[in-house]
Short mmCIF file of N, CA and C in Angstrom, two decimals:
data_model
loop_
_atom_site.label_atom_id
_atom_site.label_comp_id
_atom_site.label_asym_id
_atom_site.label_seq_id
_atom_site.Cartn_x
_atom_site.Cartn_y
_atom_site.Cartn_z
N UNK S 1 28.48 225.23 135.64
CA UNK S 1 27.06 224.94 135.52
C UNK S 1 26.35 226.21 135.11
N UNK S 2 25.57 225.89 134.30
CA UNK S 2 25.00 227.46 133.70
C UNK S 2 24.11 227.85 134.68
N UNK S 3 23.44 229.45 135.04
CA UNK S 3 22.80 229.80 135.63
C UNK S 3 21.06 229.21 135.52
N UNK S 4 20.36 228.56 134.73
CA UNK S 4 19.73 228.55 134.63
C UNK S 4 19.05 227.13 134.76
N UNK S 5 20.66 226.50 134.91
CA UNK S 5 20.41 224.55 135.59
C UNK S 5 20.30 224.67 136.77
N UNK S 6 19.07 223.88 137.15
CA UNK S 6 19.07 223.90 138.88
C UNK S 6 19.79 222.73 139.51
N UNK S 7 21.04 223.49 140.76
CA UNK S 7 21.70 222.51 141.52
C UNK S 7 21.07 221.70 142.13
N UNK S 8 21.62 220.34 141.65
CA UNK S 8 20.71 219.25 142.90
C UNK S 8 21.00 219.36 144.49
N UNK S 9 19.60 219.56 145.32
CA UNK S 9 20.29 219.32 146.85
C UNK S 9 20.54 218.10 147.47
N UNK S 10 21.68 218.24 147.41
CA UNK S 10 21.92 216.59 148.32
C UNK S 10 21.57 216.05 149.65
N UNK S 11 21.47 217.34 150.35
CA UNK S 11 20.92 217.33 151.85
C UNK S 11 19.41 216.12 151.70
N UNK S 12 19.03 216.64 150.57
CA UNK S 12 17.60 216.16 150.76
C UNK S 12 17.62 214.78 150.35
N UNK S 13 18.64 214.13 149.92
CA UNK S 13 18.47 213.28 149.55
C UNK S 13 18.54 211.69 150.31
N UNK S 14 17.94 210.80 150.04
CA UNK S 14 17.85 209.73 151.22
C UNK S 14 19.29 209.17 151.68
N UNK S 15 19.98 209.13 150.77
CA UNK S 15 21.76 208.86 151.01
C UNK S 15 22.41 209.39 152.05
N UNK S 16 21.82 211.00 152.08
CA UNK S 16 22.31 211.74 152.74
C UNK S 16 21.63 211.56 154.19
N UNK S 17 20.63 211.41 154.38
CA UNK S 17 20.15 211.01 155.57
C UNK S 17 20.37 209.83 155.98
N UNK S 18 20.47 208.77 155.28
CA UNK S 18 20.83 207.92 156.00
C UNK S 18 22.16 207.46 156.24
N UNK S 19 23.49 208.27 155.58
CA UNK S 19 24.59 207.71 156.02
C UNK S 19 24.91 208.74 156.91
N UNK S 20 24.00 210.41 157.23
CA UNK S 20 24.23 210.64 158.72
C UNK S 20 23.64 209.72 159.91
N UNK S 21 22.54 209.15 159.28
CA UNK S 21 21.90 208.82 160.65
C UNK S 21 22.59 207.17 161.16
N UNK S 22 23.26 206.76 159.92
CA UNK S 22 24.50 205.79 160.44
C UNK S 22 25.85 206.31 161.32
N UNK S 23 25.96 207.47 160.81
CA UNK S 23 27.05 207.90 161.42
C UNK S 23 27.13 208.21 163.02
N UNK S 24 25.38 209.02 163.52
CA UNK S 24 24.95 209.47 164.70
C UNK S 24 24.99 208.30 165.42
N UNK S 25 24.60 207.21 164.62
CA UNK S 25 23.77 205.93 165.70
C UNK S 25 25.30 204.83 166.22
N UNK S 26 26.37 205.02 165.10
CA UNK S 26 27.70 204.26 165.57
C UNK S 26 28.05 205.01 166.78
N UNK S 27 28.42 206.64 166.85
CA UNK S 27 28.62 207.39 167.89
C UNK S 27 27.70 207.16 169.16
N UNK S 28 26.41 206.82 169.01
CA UNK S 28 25.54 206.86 169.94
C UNK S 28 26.07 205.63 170.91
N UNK S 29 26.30 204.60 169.74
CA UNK S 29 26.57 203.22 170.18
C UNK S 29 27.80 203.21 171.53
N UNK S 30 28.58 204.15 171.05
CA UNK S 30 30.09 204.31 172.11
C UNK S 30 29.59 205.29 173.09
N UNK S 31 28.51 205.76 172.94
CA UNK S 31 28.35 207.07 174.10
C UNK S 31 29.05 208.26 174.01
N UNK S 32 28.84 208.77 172.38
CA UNK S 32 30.08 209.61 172.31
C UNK S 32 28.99 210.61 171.02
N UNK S 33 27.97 211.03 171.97
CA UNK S 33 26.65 212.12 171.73
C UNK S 33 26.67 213.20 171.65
N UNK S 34 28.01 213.54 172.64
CA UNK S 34 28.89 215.08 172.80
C UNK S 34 28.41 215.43 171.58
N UNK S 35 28.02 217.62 171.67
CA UNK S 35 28.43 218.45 170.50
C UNK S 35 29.64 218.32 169.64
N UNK S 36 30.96 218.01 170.31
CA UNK S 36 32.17 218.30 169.77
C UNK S 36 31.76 216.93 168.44
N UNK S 37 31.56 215.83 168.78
CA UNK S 37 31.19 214.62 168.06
C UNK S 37 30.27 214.93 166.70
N UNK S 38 29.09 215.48 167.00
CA UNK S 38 28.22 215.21 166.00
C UNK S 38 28.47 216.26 165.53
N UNK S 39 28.73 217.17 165.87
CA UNK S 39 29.76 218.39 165.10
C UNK S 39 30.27 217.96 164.03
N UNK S 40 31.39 217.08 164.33
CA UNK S 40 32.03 216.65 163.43
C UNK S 40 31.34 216.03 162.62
N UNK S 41 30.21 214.76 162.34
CA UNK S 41 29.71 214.28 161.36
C UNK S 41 28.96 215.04 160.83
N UNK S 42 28.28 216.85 161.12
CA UNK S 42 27.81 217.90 160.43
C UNK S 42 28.43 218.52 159.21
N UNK S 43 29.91 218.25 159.55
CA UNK S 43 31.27 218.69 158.56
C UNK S 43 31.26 217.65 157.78
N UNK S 44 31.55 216.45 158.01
CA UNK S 44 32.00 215.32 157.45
C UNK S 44 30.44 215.27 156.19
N UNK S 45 28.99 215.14 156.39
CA UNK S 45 28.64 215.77 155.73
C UNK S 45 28.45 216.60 154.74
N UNK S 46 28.73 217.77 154.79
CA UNK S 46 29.53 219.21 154.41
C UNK S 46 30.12 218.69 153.51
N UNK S 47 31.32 217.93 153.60
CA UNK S 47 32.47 217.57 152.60
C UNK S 47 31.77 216.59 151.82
N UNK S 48 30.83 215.72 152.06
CA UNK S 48 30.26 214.61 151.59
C UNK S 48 29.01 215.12 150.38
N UNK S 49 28.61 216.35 150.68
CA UNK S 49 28.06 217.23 149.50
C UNK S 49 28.55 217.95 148.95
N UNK S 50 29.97 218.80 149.14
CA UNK S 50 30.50 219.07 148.12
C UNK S 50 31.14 218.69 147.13
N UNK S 51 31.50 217.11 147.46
CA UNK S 51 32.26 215.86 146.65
C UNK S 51 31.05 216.04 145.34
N UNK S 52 29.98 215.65 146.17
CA UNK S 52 28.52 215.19 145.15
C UNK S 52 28.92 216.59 144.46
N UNK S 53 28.80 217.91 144.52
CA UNK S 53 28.67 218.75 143.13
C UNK S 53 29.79 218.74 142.51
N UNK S 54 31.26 218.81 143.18
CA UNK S 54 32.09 218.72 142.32
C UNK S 54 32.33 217.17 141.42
N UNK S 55 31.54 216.46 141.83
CA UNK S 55 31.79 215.39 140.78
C UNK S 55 30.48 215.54 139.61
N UNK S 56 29.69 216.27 140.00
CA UNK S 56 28.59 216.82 138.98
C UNK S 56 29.08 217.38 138.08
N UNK S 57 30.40 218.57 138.46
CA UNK S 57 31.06 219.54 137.88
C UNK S 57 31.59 218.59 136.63
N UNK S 58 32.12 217.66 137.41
CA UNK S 58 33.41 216.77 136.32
C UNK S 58 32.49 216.39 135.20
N UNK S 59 30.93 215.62 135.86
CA UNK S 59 30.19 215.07 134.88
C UNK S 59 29.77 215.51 133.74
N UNK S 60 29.74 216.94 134.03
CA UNK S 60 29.21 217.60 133.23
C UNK S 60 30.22 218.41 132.49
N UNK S 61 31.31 218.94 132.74
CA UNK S 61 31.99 219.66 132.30
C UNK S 61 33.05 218.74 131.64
N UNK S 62 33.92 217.93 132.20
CA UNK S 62 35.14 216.83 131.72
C UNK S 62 35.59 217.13 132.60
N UNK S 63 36.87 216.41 131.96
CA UNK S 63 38.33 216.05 133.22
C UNK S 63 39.07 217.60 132.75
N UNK S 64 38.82 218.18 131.16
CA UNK S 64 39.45 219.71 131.32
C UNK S 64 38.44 220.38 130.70
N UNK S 65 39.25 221.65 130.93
CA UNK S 65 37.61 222.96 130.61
C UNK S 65 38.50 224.09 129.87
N UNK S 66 38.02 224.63 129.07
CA UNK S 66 38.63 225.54 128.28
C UNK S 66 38.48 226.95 128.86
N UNK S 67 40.01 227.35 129.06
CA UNK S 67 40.01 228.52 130.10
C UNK S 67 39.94 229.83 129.08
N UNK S 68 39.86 231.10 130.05
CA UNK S 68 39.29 232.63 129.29
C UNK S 68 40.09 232.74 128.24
N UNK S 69 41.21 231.78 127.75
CA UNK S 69 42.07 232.25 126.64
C UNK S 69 41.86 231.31 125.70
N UNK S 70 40.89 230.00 125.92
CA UNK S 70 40.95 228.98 125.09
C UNK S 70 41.66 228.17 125.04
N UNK S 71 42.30 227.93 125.75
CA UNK S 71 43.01 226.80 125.81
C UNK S 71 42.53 225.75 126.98
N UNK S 72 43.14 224.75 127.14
CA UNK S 72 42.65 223.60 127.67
C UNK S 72 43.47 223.50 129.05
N UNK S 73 42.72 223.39 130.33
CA UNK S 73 43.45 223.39 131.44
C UNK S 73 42.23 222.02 131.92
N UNK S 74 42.86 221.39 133.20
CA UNK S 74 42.13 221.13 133.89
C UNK S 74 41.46 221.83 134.47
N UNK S 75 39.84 220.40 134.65
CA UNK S 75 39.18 221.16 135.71
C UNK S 75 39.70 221.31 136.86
N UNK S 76 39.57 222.43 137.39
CA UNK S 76 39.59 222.47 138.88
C UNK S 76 38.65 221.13 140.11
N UNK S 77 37.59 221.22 139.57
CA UNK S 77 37.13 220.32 140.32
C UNK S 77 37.51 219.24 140.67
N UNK S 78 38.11 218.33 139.88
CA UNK S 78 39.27 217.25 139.91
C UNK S 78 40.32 217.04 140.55
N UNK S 79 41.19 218.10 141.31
CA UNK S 79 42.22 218.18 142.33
C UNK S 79 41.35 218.65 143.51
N UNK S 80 40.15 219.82 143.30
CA UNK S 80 39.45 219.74 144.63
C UNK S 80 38.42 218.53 144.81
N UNK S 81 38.20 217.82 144.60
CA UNK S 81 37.51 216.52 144.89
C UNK S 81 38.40 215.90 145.81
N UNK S 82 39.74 215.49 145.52
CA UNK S 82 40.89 214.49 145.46
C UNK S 82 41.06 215.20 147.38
N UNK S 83 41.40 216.74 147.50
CA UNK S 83 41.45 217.22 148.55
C UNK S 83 40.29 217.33 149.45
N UNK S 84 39.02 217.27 149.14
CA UNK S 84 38.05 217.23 150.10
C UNK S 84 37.75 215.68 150.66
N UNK S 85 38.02 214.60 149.65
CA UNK S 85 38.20 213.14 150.03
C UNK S 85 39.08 212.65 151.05
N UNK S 86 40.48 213.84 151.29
CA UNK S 86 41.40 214.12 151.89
C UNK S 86 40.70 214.35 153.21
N UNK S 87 39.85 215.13 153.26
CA UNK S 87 39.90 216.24 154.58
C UNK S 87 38.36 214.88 155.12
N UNK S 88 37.61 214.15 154.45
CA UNK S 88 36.92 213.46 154.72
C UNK S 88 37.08 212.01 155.46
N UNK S 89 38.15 211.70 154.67
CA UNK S 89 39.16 210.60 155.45
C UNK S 89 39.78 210.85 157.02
N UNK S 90 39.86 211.75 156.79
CA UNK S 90 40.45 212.68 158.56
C UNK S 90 39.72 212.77 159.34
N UNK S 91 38.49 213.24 158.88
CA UNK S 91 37.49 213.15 159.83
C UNK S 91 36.54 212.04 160.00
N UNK S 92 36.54 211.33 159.26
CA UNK S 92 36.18 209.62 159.21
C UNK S 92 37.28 208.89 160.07
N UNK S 93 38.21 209.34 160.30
CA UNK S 93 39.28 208.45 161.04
C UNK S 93 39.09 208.77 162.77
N UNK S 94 39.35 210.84 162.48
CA UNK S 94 39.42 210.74 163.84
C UNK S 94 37.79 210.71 164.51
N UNK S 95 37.08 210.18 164.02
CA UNK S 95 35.57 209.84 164.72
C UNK S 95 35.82 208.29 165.26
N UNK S 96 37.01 207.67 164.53
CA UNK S 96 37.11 206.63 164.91
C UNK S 96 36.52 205.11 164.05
N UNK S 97 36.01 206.05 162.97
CA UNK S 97 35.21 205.31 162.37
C UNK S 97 36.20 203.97 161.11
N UNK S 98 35.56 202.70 161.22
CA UNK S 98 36.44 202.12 159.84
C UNK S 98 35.64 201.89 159.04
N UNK S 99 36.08 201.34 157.44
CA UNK S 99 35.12 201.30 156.83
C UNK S 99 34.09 200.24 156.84
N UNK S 100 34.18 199.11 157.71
CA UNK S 100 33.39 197.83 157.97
C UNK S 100 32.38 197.95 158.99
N UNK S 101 32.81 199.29 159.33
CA UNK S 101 31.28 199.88 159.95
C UNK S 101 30.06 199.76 159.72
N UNK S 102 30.45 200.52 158.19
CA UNK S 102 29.12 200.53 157.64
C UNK S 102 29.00 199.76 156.35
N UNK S 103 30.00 198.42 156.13
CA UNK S 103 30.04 197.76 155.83
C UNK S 103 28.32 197.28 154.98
N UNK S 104 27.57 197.24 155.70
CA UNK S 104 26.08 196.67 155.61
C UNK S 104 25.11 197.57 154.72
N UNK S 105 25.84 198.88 154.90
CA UNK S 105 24.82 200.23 154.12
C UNK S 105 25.50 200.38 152.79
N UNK S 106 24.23 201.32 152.20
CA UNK S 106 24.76 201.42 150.64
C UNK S 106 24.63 202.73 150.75
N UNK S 107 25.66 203.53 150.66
CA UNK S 107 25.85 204.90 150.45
C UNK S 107 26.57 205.13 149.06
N UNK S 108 26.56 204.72 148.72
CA UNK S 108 27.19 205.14 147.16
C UNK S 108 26.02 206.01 146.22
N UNK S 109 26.76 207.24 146.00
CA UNK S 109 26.36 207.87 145.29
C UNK S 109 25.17 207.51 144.36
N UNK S 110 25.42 206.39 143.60
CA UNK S 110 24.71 205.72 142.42
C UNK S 110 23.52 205.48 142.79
N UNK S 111 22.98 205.26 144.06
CA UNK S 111 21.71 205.03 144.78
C UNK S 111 20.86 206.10 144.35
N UNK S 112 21.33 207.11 144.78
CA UNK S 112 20.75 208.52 144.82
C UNK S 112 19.31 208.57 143.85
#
């Protein structure tokens, strides 16, 4: 991204608030309010906005990017997406969470 494009913040965005404040209110639901808990949906978060830029990255850049020698490599962003979806699933699991949870909400990106 060139220096002079401004990064979108995702924090701010209504998606982002409201699929934490789904996330707080399922936990709330079990009585499970603990720091160690919402901790975790602070991270889960975390990973849930860096997905959003690195898929900005892809949008904007492609699936490859021409490296300092000119030639054509993949993006990076594309295997780290794949691994932070990884580390998001883990912590979506061990919260206990499934996906028919939130079944009812629209968190998809495309909202935004």
């Amino acid at each position: 991204m060139a220096d002079c494009e401004k990064k979108r913040d995702y924090r701010k965005t209504k998606v982002f608030r409201e699929l934490r404040k789904a996330m707080l209110e399922k936990l709330a639901l079990r009585g499970q309010e603990d720091p160690a808990y919402t901790d975790k949906v602070d991270e889960y978060m975390d990973f849930w906005v860096r997905r959003c830029e690195l898929r900005d990255d892809v949008d904007a850049r492609g699936l490859t990017v021409t490296d300092e020698r000119g030639r054509l490599s993949e993006n990076r962003s594309v295997s780290l997406e794949i691994q932070v979806s990884r580390q998001m699933l883990a912590l979506f699991t061990a919260l206990g969470f499934k996906p028919e949870d939130f079944a009812g909400g629209s968190f998809d990106d495309d909202d935004l």
